[in-house]
Short mmCIF file of C-alpha atoms and ligand atoms in Angstrom, two decimals:
data_model
loop_
_atom_site.label_atom_id
_atom_site.label_comp_id
_atom_site.label_asym_id
_atom_site.label_seq_id
_atom_site.Cartn_x
_atom_site.Cartn_y
_atom_site.Cartn_z
CA MET A 1 -12.80 28.12 1.21
CA THR A 2 -11.35 30.56 -0.82
CA ILE A 3 -8.52 32.82 0.90
CA GLU A 4 -9.13 37.26 -0.34
CA LYS A 5 -5.51 37.72 -0.58
CA ASN A 6 -5.38 41.01 -0.68
CA MET A 7 -7.36 41.78 2.69
CA GLU A 8 -4.64 42.36 5.79
CA TYR A 9 -4.63 40.05 8.37
CA VAL A 10 -3.67 36.26 8.75
CA VAL A 11 -3.20 33.92 12.17
CA GLY A 12 -0.67 31.46 11.97
CA VAL A 13 -0.43 28.43 14.50
CA ASP A 14 1.86 26.16 15.44
CA LEU A 15 1.41 23.13 17.09
CA GLY A 16 3.47 21.81 19.33
CA GLY A 17 3.61 18.39 21.48
CA THR A 18 3.64 20.77 24.70
CA LYS A 19 2.44 24.07 23.15
CA ILE A 20 -0.18 26.19 21.36
CA ALA A 21 1.51 29.55 20.09
CA THR A 22 -0.57 31.29 17.93
CA ALA A 23 -0.11 34.86 16.58
CA LEU A 24 -1.77 37.40 14.61
CA LEU A 25 0.21 38.92 11.27
CA ASP A 26 -0.56 41.51 8.80
CA ARG A 27 0.81 40.75 5.42
CA ASN A 28 3.86 41.50 5.18
CA GLY A 29 4.39 38.76 8.21
CA LYS A 30 5.17 40.62 11.19
CA VAL A 31 3.58 39.34 14.33
CA LEU A 32 1.40 41.85 15.82
CA ARG A 33 0.42 40.08 18.74
CA ARG A 34 1.02 36.77 20.52
CA VAL A 35 -0.68 33.75 23.13
CA ARG A 36 0.92 30.73 24.02
CA TYR A 37 -0.40 27.79 25.75
CA GLU A 38 1.13 24.87 27.56
CA THR A 39 -1.08 22.31 26.78
CA ALA A 40 -0.72 18.61 29.07
CA PRO A 41 1.28 16.56 26.48
CA LEU A 42 -1.35 13.87 27.00
CA LYS A 43 -5.36 15.70 25.90
CA SER A 44 -7.40 14.26 23.26
CA ALA A 45 -7.43 15.45 19.89
CA ALA A 46 -10.89 17.24 21.13
CA GLU A 47 -9.39 19.00 23.63
CA VAL A 48 -6.49 20.62 21.30
CA ILE A 49 -8.62 21.78 19.03
CA ASP A 50 -10.75 23.30 21.42
CA SER A 51 -7.74 25.68 22.52
CA LEU A 52 -6.96 25.87 19.14
CA VAL A 53 -10.00 27.45 18.07
CA GLU A 54 -9.73 29.71 21.37
CA SER A 55 -6.48 31.10 21.79
CA VAL A 56 -7.70 31.58 17.65
CA ASN A 57 -9.95 33.70 19.25
CA GLU A 58 -8.09 35.35 21.28
CA VAL A 59 -5.74 36.90 19.51
CA ARG A 60 -8.33 37.97 16.42
CA GLY A 61 -9.80 40.52 17.99
CA ASP A 62 -11.70 42.64 16.11
CA PHE A 63 -9.34 42.25 13.36
CA PRO A 64 -10.72 41.24 10.25
CA ILE A 65 -9.10 37.92 9.39
CA VAL A 66 -8.84 36.74 6.30
CA GLY A 67 -6.81 32.70 6.53
CA ILE A 68 -5.93 31.05 9.33
CA GLY A 69 -2.89 28.56 8.98
CA VAL A 70 -1.57 25.84 10.50
CA ALA A 71 1.63 24.18 11.31
CA SER A 72 1.82 20.39 12.92
CA PRO A 73 3.91 17.80 14.10
CA GLY A 74 4.42 14.84 11.96
CA ALA A 75 2.57 13.43 8.56
CA VAL A 76 0.20 16.42 7.12
CA ASP A 77 -1.78 16.26 4.20
CA THR A 78 -2.33 19.53 2.93
CA GLU A 79 -4.21 19.05 0.20
CA ARG A 80 -7.09 17.58 2.05
CA GLY A 81 -6.23 19.47 5.84
CA ILE A 82 -5.97 16.22 7.57
CA ILE A 83 -3.13 15.52 10.19
CA LEU A 84 -2.37 12.12 9.80
CA ASN A 85 -0.11 10.98 12.31
CA GLY A 86 1.11 13.81 14.51
CA THR A 87 4.15 12.80 16.30
CA ASN A 88 3.68 13.13 20.13
CA LEU A 89 -0.28 13.56 20.20
CA PRO A 90 -2.31 10.87 20.69
CA GLU A 91 -5.46 10.12 19.56
CA TRP A 92 -3.84 12.33 17.12
CA VAL A 93 -4.15 10.10 13.41
CA GLU A 94 -6.57 11.15 10.60
CA ILE A 95 -7.70 14.44 11.92
CA PRO A 96 -9.60 16.91 9.65
CA LEU A 97 -8.19 19.62 11.18
CA GLN A 98 -9.14 21.83 8.33
CA GLN A 99 -12.77 21.23 8.30
CA GLU A 100 -13.13 20.99 11.77
CA MET A 101 -11.55 24.69 12.78
CA GLU A 102 -13.24 25.93 9.46
CA THR A 103 -16.65 25.04 10.47
CA ARG A 104 -15.75 26.26 13.98
CA LEU A 105 -14.39 29.44 12.82
CA GLY A 106 -15.93 30.49 9.07
CA ILE A 107 -12.36 31.20 8.18
CA PRO A 108 -10.59 29.44 5.68
CA VAL A 109 -7.82 27.40 6.66
CA LYS A 110 -4.76 25.72 5.52
CA VAL A 111 -2.51 23.17 7.50
CA ALA A 112 1.12 21.76 6.78
CA ASN A 113 3.39 20.17 8.15
CA ASP A 114 5.65 21.91 10.63
CA ALA A 115 8.77 21.76 8.90
CA ASN A 116 7.86 22.91 5.29
CA VAL A 117 5.58 25.55 7.30
CA ALA A 118 9.00 26.82 8.35
CA ALA A 119 10.74 26.89 4.85
CA TRP A 120 7.93 29.02 3.66
CA GLY A 121 8.27 31.53 7.02
CA GLU A 122 11.74 32.02 6.58
CA TYR A 123 11.11 32.14 2.37
CA TYR A 124 8.78 34.74 2.99
CA ALA A 125 10.22 36.54 5.75
CA GLY A 126 13.09 35.49 6.67
CA ALA A 127 16.46 34.84 5.13
CA GLY A 128 15.07 33.71 2.20
CA LYS A 129 13.61 36.30 1.42
CA ASN A 130 13.57 37.53 -2.82
CA SER A 131 14.66 34.48 -3.05
CA LYS A 132 13.24 31.71 -6.04
CA THR A 133 13.95 28.58 -4.90
CA MET A 134 14.44 28.37 -1.12
CA VAL A 135 15.61 25.13 0.44
CA TYR A 136 15.47 24.98 4.28
CA VAL A 137 17.45 22.57 7.04
CA THR A 138 16.89 22.66 10.21
CA ILE A 139 19.92 20.83 12.34
CA SER A 140 18.88 19.86 15.75
CA THR A 141 17.80 16.77 17.33
CA GLY A 142 16.98 15.61 13.92
CA ILE A 143 17.42 16.85 10.05
CA GLY A 144 14.32 18.80 9.14
CA SER A 145 13.73 20.45 6.09
CA GLY A 146 11.02 22.48 3.72
CA ILE A 147 11.11 23.34 -0.34
CA VAL A 148 10.24 25.90 -1.92
CA LEU A 149 10.63 25.32 -5.59
CA ASP A 150 10.10 28.40 -8.10
CA GLY A 151 8.00 30.80 -5.09
CA LYS A 152 5.56 27.21 -4.25
CA LEU A 153 5.75 25.44 -1.51
CA LEU A 154 6.73 21.93 -2.36
CA VAL A 155 4.66 19.38 -0.42
CA GLY A 156 4.22 16.33 -2.92
CA SER A 157 1.28 13.76 -3.67
CA ASN A 158 0.90 13.16 -0.13
CA GLY A 159 2.20 16.15 1.33
CA PHE A 160 5.46 14.48 1.99
CA ALA A 161 7.87 15.99 0.29
CA GLY A 162 11.01 17.32 1.90
CA GLU A 163 12.37 14.95 4.21
CA LEU A 164 16.17 15.13 3.31
CA GLY A 165 17.00 14.21 6.66
CA HIS A 166 16.17 10.48 5.76
CA THR A 167 18.30 10.30 2.13
CA ILE A 168 21.23 8.70 1.97
CA ILE A 169 24.69 9.67 2.02
CA GLY A 170 27.13 6.92 3.20
CA GLN A 171 26.23 3.39 1.95
CA GLU A 172 27.26 1.83 5.45
CA GLY A 173 26.94 4.87 8.68
CA PRO A 174 25.42 4.76 11.49
CA LEU A 175 22.26 4.06 12.37
CA CYS A 176 19.39 6.33 11.79
CA SER A 177 16.29 6.67 13.68
CA CYS A 178 13.92 5.80 11.00
CA GLY A 179 15.60 2.07 10.95
CA GLN A 180 18.04 2.76 7.99
CA VAL A 181 21.43 3.79 7.73
CA GLY A 182 23.66 6.11 6.27
CA CYS A 183 20.89 8.72 6.64
CA TRP A 184 22.12 12.81 6.78
CA GLU A 185 20.95 12.90 10.14
CA ALA A 186 22.28 10.06 11.66
CA TYR A 187 25.86 11.68 10.73
CA ALA A 188 25.34 15.72 10.73
CA SER A 189 21.75 16.21 13.22
CA GLY A 190 22.53 17.68 17.36
CA THR A 191 22.13 13.78 18.71
CA SER A 192 24.92 13.21 15.85
CA ILE A 193 27.24 15.13 16.86
CA ALA A 194 26.70 14.81 20.40
CA ARG A 195 27.79 11.23 20.00
CA LEU A 196 30.90 11.67 17.74
CA ALA A 197 31.79 14.21 20.27
CA ALA A 198 31.55 11.40 23.06
CA GLU A 199 33.25 9.14 21.26
CA ALA A 200 36.29 11.28 19.94
CA VAL A 201 36.84 12.25 23.51
CA GLY A 202 37.10 8.67 24.79
CA SER A 203 39.35 9.08 27.15
CA LYS A 204 41.69 12.02 26.01
CA LYS A 205 41.52 15.33 27.52
CA SER A 206 39.42 17.90 26.16
CA LEU A 207 37.97 21.61 26.50
CA MET A 208 34.43 19.54 25.07
CA THR A 209 34.31 18.23 28.44
CA GLU A 210 35.62 21.31 30.62
CA LEU A 211 32.41 23.56 29.22
CA ALA A 212 29.47 20.68 29.24
CA ALA A 213 30.38 20.30 32.71
CA GLN A 214 30.11 23.82 33.47
CA ASP A 215 26.93 23.59 31.68
CA GLY A 216 25.62 20.74 34.11
CA THR A 217 25.50 18.57 30.84
CA ALA A 218 26.56 15.75 28.54
CA ILE A 219 28.81 17.35 25.24
CA GLY A 220 26.26 18.61 22.71
CA ALA A 221 26.81 20.16 19.63
CA LYS A 222 27.14 23.91 21.34
CA HIS A 223 30.16 22.59 22.57
CA VAL A 224 31.70 21.11 19.81
CA PHE A 225 31.75 24.39 18.25
CA GLN A 226 32.84 26.91 20.97
CA ALA A 227 35.79 24.15 21.95
CA ALA A 228 36.77 24.16 18.18
CA SER A 229 36.50 27.99 18.36
CA LEU A 230 38.76 27.87 20.89
CA GLY A 231 41.01 25.93 19.75
CA ASP A 232 40.27 22.21 20.67
CA GLU A 233 42.13 20.01 18.61
CA VAL A 234 39.70 16.80 19.86
CA ALA A 235 36.36 19.65 19.09
CA SER A 236 38.12 20.39 15.42
CA ALA A 237 38.58 17.19 14.38
CA VAL A 238 34.66 16.65 15.25
CA VAL A 239 33.80 19.55 13.37
CA ASP A 240 35.21 18.80 10.29
CA GLU A 241 33.77 16.00 10.14
CA VAL A 242 30.49 16.99 10.83
CA THR A 243 30.69 20.35 8.59
CA SER A 244 31.75 17.71 5.62
CA ALA A 245 28.71 15.67 5.94
CA ILE A 246 26.43 18.98 5.94
CA ALA A 247 28.01 19.86 3.18
CA LEU A 248 27.89 16.36 1.36
CA GLY A 249 24.15 16.38 2.21
CA LEU A 250 24.03 20.20 0.63
CA LYS A 251 25.85 19.44 -1.99
CA ASN A 252 22.85 16.77 -3.56
CA VAL A 253 20.28 19.37 -2.21
CA VAL A 254 21.76 21.98 -4.63
CA HIS A 255 22.38 19.24 -7.08
CA THR A 256 19.10 18.38 -7.07
CA PHE A 257 16.65 21.57 -6.78
CA ASN A 258 19.47 24.13 -7.85
CA PRO A 259 18.64 26.77 -4.99
CA ASP A 260 19.62 30.50 -4.81
CA CYS A 261 19.54 30.58 -1.11
CA ILE A 262 20.19 27.97 1.27
CA VAL A 263 18.79 29.09 4.72
CA ILE A 264 20.43 26.55 8.11
CA GLY A 265 18.07 27.43 11.31
CA GLY A 266 17.61 24.71 14.17
CA GLY A 267 19.55 24.99 17.32
CA VAL A 268 23.23 24.03 15.67
CA SER A 269 22.79 26.50 13.40
CA LEU A 270 23.40 28.70 16.58
CA ALA A 271 27.52 27.91 15.88
CA GLY A 272 27.13 30.76 13.45
CA ASP A 273 30.40 31.01 11.61
CA GLU A 274 32.02 28.41 12.76
CA LEU A 275 29.44 25.92 11.54
CA PHE A 276 28.75 27.93 7.93
CA SER A 277 32.31 29.10 6.71
CA PRO A 278 33.43 25.58 6.66
CA VAL A 279 29.60 24.59 5.50
CA LEU A 280 30.11 27.08 2.11
CA LYS A 281 33.39 26.50 1.55
CA LYS A 282 32.70 22.83 1.48
CA THR A 283 29.61 22.76 -0.32
CA LYS A 284 30.96 24.52 -3.37
CA LYS A 285 33.91 22.48 -3.65
CA LEU A 286 31.77 18.79 -3.90
CA VAL A 287 29.84 20.30 -6.11
CA MET A 288 30.09 20.29 -10.09
CA GLU A 289 31.75 23.66 -11.65
CA PRO A 290 28.36 25.71 -12.95
CA TYR A 291 27.04 24.98 -9.91
CA ARG A 292 29.96 26.85 -8.03
CA GLU A 293 28.50 30.85 -7.28
CA THR A 294 24.79 29.79 -8.05
CA PHE A 295 24.03 29.83 -4.22
CA ARG A 296 24.26 31.46 -0.82
CA ILE A 297 23.85 29.55 2.21
CA ALA A 298 22.02 31.70 5.53
CA PRO A 299 21.11 31.36 9.05
CA ALA A 300 17.83 31.43 9.81
CA LYS A 301 16.02 34.65 10.85
CA LEU A 302 12.95 34.12 12.65
CA GLY A 303 14.01 32.36 15.44
CA ASP A 304 11.28 30.82 17.41
CA ASP A 305 8.17 32.81 15.41
CA VAL A 306 8.88 30.59 12.55
CA GLY A 307 6.27 28.77 13.05
CA VAL A 308 3.71 31.15 13.17
CA VAL A 309 4.88 33.40 11.12
CA GLY A 310 5.31 30.63 8.59
CA ALA A 311 1.90 28.93 9.16
CA ALA A 312 0.09 32.61 8.77
CA THR A 313 1.80 33.59 5.55
CA LEU A 314 0.51 30.20 4.10
CA CYS A 315 -2.75 31.53 3.41
CA PHE A 316 -0.87 34.23 0.86
CA ALA A 317 1.09 31.22 -0.46
ZN1 LIG B 1 16.59 7.94 8.40
#
């Protein structure tokens, strides 16, 4: 089906392991209505699709919808609208979601991987608005990413483009969840920051330990940046190591894509200036001279809405 781009309303669906967030948006990417369903993690694909369709019908009401976008975790064949392998969704293998939903709703549907969708959302209506080439990096448990190249979402020949978290920045680095050593993610994700902090503290006295105890949790990225901002030396050393690793990955990003904007989202980005200031400084130092003033690094703007906004506005891509 072809999308009528001059009409007004679209629906975005953010499909997660345990939730379905669905929203109605106008063409400026503004959320007008939303619903959220919690789904039991072990629901079958058929049951999840029923809930997807139900959520779309609930938000659309009488609005004339011109398209629906779906953000899915895992590997997605964007061209054919098939979820090849959805992480956290059992049975969710080779699901022709686009076709299923188009048949049941009679509206064109686009499906893409959630990190790519988030990149598109930040580009269309968030921190990357008005940029030309934008790279989105989300640093949380892992490192996810998506690329908008010359105004187009880069999906690759199988929909797998933009897995920057698994590009290698060290030949003998720490072991990554993907089984290789030296991935960017293994140095700089939230999980890695927590590991580095635990190693750095050892038996030393650090504010990180106290901050974590106040929260009743183990030391996480949040405590590291918080303690560093309060002058804790052990935490500052971890921040120095982590921001260097992030900058190293971004050097590769800058040299590969020549972005005018890099957007950083995810839980770790909430550290604010304590993260962004050294990362920008270090990245500028690492890149070759002609690249130095060609890019900005901005915190993501859309927060939890990034999935629904990105998915819905895919219809205007
Ligand atoms: Zn990896």
